[in-house]
mmCIF file of N, CA, C and O in Angstrom:
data_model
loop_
_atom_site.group_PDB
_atom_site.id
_atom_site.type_symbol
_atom_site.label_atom_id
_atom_site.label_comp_id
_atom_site.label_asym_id
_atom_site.label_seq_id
_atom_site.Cartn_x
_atom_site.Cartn_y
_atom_site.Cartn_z
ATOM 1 N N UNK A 1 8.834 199.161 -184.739
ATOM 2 C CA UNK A 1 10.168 199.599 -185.122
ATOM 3 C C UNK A 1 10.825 200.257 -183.922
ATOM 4 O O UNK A 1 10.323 201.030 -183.107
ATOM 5 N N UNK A 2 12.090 199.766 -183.998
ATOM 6 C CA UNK A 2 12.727 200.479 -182.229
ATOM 7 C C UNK A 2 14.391 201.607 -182.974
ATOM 8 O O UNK A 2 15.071 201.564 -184.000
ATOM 9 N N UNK A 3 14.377 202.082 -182.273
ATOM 10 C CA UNK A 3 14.988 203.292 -182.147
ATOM 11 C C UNK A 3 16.002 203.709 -181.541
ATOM 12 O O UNK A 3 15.722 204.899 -181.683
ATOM 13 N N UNK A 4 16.976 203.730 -180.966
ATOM 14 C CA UNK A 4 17.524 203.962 -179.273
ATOM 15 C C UNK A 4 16.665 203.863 -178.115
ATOM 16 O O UNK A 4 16.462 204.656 -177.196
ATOM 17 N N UNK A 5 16.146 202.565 -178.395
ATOM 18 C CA UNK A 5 15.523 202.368 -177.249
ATOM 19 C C UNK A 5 14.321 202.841 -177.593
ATOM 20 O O UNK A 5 13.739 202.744 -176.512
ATOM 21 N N UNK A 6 13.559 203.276 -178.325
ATOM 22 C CA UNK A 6 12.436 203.981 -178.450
ATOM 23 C C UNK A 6 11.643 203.166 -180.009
ATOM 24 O O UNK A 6 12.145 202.669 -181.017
ATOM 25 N N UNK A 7 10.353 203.338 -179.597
ATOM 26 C CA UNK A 7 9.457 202.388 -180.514
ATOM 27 C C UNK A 7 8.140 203.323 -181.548
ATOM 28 O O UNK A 7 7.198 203.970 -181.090
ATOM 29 N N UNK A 8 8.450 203.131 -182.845
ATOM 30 C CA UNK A 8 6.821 203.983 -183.447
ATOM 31 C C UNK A 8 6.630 202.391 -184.039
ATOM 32 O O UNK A 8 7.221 201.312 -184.096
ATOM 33 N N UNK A 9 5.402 203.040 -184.422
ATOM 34 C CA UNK A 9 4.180 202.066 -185.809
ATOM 35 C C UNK A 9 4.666 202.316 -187.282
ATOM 36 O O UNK A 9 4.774 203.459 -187.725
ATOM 37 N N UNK A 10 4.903 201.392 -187.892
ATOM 38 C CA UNK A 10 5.104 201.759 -189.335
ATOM 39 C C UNK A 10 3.543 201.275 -190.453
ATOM 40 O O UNK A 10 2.892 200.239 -190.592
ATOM 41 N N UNK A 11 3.478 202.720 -191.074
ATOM 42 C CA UNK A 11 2.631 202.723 -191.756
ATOM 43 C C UNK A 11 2.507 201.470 -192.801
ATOM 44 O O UNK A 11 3.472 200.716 -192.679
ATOM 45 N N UNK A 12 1.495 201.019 -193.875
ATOM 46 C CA UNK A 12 1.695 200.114 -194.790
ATOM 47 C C UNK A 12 2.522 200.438 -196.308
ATOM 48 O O UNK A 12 2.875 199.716 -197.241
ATOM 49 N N UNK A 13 2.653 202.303 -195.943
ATOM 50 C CA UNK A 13 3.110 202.558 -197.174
ATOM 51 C C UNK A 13 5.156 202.612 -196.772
ATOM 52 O O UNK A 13 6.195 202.832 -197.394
ATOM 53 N N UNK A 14 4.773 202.290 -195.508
ATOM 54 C CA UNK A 14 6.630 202.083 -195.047
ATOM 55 C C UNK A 14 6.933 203.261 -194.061
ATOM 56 O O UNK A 14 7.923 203.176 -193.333
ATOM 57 N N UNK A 15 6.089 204.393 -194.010
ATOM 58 C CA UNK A 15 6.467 205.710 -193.089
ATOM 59 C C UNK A 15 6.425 205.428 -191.653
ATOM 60 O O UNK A 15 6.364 204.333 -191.094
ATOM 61 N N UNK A 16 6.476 206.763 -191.085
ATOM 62 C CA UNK A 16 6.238 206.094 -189.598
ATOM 63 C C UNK A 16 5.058 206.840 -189.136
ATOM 64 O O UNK A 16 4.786 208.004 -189.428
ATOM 65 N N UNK A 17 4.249 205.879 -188.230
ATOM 66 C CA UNK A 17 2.574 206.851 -188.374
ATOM 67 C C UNK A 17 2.683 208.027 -187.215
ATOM 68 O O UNK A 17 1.744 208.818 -187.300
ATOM 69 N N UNK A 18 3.708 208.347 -186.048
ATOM 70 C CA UNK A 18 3.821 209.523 -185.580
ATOM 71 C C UNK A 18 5.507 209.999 -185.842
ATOM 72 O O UNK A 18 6.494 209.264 -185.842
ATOM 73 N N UNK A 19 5.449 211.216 -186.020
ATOM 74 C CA UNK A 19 6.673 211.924 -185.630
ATOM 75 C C UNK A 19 7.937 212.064 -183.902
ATOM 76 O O UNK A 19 9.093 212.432 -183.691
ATOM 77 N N UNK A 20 6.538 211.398 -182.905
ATOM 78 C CA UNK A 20 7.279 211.288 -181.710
ATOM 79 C C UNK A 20 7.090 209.486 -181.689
ATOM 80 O O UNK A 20 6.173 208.706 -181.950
ATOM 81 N N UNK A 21 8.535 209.371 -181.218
ATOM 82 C CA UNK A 21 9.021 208.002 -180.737
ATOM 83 C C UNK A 21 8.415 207.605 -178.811
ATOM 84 O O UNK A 21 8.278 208.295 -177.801
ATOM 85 N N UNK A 22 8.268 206.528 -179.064
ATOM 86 C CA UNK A 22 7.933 206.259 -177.305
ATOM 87 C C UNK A 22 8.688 204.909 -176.722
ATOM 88 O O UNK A 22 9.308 204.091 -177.403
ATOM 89 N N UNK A 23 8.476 204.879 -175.265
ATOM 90 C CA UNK A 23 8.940 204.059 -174.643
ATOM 91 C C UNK A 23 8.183 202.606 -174.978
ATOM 92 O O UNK A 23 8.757 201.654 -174.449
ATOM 93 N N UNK A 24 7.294 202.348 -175.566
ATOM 94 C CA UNK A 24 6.791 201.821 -175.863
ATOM 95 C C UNK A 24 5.493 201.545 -176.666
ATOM 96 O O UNK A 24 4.565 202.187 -176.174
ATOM 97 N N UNK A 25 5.194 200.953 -177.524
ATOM 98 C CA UNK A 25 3.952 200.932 -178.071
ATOM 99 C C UNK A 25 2.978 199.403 -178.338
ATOM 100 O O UNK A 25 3.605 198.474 -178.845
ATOM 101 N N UNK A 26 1.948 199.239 -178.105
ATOM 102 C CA UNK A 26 1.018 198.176 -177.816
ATOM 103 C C UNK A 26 0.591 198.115 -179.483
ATOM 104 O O UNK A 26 0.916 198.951 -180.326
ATOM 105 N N UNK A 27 -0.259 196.835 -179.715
ATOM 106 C CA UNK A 27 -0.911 196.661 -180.577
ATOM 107 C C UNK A 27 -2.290 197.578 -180.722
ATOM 108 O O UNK A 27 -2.723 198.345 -179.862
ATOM 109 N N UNK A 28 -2.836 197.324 -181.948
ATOM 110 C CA UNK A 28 -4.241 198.019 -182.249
ATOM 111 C C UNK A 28 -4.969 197.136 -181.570
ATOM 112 O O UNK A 28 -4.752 195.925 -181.623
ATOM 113 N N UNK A 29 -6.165 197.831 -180.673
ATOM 114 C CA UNK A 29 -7.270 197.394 -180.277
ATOM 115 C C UNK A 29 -8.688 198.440 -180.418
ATOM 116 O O UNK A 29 -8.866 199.531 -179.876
ATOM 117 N N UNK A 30 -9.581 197.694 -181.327
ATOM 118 C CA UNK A 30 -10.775 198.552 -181.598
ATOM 119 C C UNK A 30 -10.409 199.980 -181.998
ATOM 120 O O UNK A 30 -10.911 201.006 -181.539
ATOM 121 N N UNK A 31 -9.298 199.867 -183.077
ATOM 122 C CA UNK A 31 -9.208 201.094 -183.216
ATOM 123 C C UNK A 31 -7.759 201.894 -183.074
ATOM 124 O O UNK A 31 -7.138 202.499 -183.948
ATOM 125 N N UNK A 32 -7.462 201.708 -181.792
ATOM 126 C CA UNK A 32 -6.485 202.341 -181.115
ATOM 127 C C UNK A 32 -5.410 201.457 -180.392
ATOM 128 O O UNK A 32 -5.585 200.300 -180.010
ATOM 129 N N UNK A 33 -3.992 202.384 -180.241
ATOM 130 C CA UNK A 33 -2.698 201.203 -179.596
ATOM 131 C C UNK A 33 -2.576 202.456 -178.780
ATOM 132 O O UNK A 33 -2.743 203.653 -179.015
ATOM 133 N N UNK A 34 -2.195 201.686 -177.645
ATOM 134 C CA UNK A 34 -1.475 202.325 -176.170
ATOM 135 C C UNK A 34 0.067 202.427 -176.484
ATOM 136 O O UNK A 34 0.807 201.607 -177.028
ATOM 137 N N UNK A 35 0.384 203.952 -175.868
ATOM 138 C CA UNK A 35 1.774 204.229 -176.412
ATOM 139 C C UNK A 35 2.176 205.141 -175.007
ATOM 140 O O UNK A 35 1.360 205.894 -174.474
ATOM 141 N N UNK A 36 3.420 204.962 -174.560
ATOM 142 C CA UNK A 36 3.905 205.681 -173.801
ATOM 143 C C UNK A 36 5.088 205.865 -173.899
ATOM 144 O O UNK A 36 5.972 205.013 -173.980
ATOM 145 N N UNK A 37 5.241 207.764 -173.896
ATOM 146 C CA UNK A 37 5.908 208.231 -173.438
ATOM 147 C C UNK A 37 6.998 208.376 -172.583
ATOM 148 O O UNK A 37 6.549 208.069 -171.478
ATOM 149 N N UNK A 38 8.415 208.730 -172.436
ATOM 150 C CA UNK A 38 9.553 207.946 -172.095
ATOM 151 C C UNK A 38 9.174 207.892 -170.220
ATOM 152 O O UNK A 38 9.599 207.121 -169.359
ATOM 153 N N UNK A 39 8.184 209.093 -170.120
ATOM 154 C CA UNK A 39 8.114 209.050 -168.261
ATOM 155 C C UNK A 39 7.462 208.585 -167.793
ATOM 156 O O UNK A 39 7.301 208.578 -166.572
ATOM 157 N N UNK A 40 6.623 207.821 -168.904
ATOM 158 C CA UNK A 40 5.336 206.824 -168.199
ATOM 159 C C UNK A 40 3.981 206.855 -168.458
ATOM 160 O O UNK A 40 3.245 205.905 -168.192
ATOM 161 N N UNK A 41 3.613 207.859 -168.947
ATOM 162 C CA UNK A 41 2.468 208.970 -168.938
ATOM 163 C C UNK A 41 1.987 208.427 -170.445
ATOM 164 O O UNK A 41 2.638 208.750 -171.439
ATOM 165 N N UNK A 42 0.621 207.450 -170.558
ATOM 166 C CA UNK A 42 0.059 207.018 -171.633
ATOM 167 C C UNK A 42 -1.126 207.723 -172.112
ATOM 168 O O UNK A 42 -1.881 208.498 -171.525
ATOM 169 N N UNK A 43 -1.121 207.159 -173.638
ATOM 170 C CA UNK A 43 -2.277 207.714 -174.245
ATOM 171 C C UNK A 43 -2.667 206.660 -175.837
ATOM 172 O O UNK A 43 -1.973 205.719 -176.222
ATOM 173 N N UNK A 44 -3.585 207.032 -176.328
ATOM 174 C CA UNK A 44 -3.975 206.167 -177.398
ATOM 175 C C UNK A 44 -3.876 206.511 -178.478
ATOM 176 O O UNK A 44 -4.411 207.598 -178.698
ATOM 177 N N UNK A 45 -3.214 205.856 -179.621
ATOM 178 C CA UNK A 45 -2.742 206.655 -181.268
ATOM 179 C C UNK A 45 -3.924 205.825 -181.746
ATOM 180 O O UNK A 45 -4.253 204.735 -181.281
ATOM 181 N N UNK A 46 -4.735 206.724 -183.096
ATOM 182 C CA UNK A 46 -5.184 206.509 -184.392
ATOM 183 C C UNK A 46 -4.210 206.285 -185.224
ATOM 184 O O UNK A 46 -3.056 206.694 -185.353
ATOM 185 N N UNK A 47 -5.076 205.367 -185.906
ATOM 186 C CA UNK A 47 -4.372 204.755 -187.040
ATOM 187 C C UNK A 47 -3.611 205.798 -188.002
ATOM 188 O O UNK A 47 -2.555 205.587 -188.598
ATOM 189 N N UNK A 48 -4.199 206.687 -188.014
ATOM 190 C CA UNK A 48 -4.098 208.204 -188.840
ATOM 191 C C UNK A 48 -2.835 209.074 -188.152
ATOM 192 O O UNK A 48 -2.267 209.977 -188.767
ATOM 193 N N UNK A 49 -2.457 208.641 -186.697
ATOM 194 C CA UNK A 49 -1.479 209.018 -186.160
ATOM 195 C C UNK A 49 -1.910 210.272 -184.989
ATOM 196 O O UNK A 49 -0.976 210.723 -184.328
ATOM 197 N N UNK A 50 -2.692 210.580 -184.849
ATOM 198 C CA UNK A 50 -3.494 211.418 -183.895
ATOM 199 C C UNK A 50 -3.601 210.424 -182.671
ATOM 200 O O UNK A 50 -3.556 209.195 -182.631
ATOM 201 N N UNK A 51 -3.755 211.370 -181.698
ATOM 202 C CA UNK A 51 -4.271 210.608 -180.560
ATOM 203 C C UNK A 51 -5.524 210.814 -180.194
ATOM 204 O O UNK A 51 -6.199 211.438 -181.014
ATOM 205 N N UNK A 52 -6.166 210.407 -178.992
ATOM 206 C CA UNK A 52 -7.403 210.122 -178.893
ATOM 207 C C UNK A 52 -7.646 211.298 -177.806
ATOM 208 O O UNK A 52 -8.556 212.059 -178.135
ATOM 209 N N UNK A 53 -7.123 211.544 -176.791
ATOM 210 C CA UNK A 53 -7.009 212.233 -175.746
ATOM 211 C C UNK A 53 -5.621 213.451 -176.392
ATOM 212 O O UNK A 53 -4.712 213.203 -177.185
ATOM 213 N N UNK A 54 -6.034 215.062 -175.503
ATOM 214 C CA UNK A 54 -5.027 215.958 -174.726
ATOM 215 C C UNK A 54 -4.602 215.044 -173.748
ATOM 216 O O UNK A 54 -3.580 214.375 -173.895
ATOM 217 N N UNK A 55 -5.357 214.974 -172.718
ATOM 218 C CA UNK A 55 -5.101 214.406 -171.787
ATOM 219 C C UNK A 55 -3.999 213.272 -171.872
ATOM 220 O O UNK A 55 -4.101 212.534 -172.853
ATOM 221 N N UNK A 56 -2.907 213.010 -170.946
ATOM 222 C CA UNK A 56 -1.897 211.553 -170.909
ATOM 223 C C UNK A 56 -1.828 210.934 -169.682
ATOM 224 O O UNK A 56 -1.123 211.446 -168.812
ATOM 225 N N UNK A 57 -2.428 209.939 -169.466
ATOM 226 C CA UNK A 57 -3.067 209.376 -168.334
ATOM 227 C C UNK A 57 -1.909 208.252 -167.376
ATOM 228 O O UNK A 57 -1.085 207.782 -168.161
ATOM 229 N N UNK A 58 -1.738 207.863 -166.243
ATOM 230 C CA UNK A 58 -0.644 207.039 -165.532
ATOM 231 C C UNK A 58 -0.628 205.676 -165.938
ATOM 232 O O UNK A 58 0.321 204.979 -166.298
ATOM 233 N N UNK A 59 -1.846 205.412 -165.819
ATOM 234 C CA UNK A 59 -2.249 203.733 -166.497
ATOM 235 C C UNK A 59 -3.231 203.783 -167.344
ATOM 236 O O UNK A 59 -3.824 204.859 -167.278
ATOM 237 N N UNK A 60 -3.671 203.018 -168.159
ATOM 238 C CA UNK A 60 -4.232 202.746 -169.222
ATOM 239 C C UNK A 60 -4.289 201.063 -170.017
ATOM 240 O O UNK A 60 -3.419 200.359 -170.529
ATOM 241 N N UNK A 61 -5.730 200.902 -169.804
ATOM 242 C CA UNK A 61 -5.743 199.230 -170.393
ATOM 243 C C UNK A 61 -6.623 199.251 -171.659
ATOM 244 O O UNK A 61 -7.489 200.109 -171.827
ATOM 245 N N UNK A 62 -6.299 198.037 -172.749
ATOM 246 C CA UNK A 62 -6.808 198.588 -174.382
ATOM 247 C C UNK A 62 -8.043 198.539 -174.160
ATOM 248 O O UNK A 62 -8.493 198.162 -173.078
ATOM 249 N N UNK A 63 -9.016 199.038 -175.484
ATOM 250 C CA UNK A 63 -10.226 199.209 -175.633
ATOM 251 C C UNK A 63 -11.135 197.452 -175.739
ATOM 252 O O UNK A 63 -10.895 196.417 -176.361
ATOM 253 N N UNK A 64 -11.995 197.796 -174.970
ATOM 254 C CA UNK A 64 -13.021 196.795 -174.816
ATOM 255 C C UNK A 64 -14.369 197.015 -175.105
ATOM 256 O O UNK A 64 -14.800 197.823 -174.283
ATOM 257 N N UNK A 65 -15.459 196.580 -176.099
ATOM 258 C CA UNK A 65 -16.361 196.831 -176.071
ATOM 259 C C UNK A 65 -17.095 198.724 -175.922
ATOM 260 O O UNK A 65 -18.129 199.177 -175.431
ATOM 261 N N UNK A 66 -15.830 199.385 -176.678
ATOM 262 C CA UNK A 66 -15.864 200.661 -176.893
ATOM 263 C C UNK A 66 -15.629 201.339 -175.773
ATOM 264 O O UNK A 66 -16.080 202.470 -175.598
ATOM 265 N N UNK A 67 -14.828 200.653 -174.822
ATOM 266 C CA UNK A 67 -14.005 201.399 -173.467
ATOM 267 C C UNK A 67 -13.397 200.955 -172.888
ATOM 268 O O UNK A 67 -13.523 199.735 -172.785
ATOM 269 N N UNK A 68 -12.552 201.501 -172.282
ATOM 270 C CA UNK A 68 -10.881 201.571 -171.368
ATOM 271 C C UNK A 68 -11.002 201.754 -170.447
ATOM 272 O O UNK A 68 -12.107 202.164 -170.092
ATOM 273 N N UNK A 69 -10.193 201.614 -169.697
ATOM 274 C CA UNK A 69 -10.091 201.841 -167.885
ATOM 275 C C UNK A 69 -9.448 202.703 -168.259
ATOM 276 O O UNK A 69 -9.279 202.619 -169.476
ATOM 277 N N UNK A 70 -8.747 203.936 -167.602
ATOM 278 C CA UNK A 70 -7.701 204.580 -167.350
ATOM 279 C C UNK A 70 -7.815 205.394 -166.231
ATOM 280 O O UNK A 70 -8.784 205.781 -165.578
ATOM 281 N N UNK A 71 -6.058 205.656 -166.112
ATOM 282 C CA UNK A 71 -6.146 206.314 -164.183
ATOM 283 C C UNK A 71 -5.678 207.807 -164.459
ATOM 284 O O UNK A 71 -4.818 207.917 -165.333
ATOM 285 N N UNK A 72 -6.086 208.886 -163.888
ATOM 286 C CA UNK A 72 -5.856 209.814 -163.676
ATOM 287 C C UNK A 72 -5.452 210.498 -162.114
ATOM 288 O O UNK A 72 -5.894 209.945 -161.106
ATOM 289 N N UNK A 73 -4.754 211.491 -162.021
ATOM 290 C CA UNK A 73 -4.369 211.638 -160.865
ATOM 291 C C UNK A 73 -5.457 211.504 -159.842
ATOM 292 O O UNK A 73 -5.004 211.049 -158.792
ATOM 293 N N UNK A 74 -6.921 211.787 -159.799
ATOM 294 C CA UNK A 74 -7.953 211.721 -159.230
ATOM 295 C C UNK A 74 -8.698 210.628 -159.148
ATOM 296 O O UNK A 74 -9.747 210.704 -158.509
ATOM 297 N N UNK A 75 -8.316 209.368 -159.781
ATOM 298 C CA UNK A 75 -8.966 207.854 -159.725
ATOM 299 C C UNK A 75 -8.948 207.405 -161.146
ATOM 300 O O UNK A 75 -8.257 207.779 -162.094
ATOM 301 N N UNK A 76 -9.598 206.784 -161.080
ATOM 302 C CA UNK A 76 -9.875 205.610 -161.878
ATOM 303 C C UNK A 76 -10.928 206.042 -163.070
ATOM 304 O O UNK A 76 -11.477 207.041 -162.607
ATOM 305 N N UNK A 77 -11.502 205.778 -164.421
ATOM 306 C CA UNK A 77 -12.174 206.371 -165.369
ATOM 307 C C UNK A 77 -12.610 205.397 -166.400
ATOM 308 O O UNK A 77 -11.922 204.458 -166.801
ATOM 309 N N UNK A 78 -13.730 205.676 -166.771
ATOM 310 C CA UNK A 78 -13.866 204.269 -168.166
ATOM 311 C C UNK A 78 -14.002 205.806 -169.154
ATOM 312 O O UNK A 78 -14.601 206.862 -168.952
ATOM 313 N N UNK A 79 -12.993 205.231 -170.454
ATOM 314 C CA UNK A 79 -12.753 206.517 -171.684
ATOM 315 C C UNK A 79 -13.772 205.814 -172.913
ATOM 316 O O UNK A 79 -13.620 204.624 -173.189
ATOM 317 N N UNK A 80 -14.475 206.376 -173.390
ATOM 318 C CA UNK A 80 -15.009 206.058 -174.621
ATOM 319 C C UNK A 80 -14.248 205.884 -175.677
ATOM 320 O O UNK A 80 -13.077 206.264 -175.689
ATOM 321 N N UNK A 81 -14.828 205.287 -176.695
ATOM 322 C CA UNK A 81 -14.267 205.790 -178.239
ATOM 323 C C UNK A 81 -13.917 207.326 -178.630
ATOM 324 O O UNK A 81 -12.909 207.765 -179.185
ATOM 325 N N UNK A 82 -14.801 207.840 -178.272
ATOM 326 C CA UNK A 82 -15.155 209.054 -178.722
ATOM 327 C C UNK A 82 -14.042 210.467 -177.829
ATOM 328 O O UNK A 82 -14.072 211.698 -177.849
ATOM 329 N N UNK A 83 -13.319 209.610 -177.254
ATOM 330 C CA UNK A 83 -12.514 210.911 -175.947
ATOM 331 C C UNK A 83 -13.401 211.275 -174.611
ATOM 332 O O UNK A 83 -13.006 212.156 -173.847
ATOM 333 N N UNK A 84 -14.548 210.595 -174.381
ATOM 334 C CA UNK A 84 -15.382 210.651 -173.108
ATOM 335 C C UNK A 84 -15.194 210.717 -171.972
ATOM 336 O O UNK A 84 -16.328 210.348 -171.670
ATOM 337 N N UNK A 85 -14.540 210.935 -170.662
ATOM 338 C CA UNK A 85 -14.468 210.140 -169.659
ATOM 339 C C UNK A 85 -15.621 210.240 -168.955
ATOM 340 O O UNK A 85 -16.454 211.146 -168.986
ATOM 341 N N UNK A 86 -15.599 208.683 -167.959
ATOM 342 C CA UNK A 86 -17.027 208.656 -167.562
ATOM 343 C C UNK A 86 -16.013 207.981 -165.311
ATOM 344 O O UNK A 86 -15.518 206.939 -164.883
ATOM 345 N N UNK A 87 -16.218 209.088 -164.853
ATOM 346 C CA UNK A 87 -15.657 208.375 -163.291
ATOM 347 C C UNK A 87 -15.769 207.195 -162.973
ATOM 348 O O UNK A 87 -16.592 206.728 -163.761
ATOM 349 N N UNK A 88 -15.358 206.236 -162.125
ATOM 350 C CA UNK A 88 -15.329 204.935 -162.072
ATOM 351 C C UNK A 88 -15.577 205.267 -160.429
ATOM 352 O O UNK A 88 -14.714 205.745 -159.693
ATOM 353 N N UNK A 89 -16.991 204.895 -160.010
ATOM 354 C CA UNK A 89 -17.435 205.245 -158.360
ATOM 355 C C UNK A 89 -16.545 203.836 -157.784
ATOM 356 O O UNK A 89 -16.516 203.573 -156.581
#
């Protein structure tokens, strides 16, 4: 659903599954959709409307086999299911 320019998830009962709108939002993968924020700065929504991370990361690619790439100002990271990060040497 888009907005002024701005995109949420609509629930099955018709609501909208977060209260903040974004620049964009991805499909569900394993769980979770990639959503960003109007400055760029991504992160991953539950179905439930929570996110997965505090953390809001620069890049971010969907879940695979129960993990993600994502970049942080300090490199590169594989994220668990679970909110993990694990460094990417």
């Amino acid at each position: 659903q888009r907005k002024d320019g701005m995109c949420n998830l609509i629930k099955p009962d018709g609501t909208f599954l977060s209260e903040e709108w974004f620049l964009d939002v991805g499909d569900f993968h394993e769980g979770f959709a990639i959503v960003q924020r109007e400055f760029g700065m991504c992160n991953y929504i539950k179905p439930d409307g929570s996110f997965l991370s505090e953390e809001w990361f620069h890049n971010i690619y969907d879940f695979r086999e129960g993990f993600a790439k994502v970049q942080r100002e300090d490199g590169w990271y594989k994220l668990a299911t679970d909110g993990t990060l694990h460094k990417i040497k």
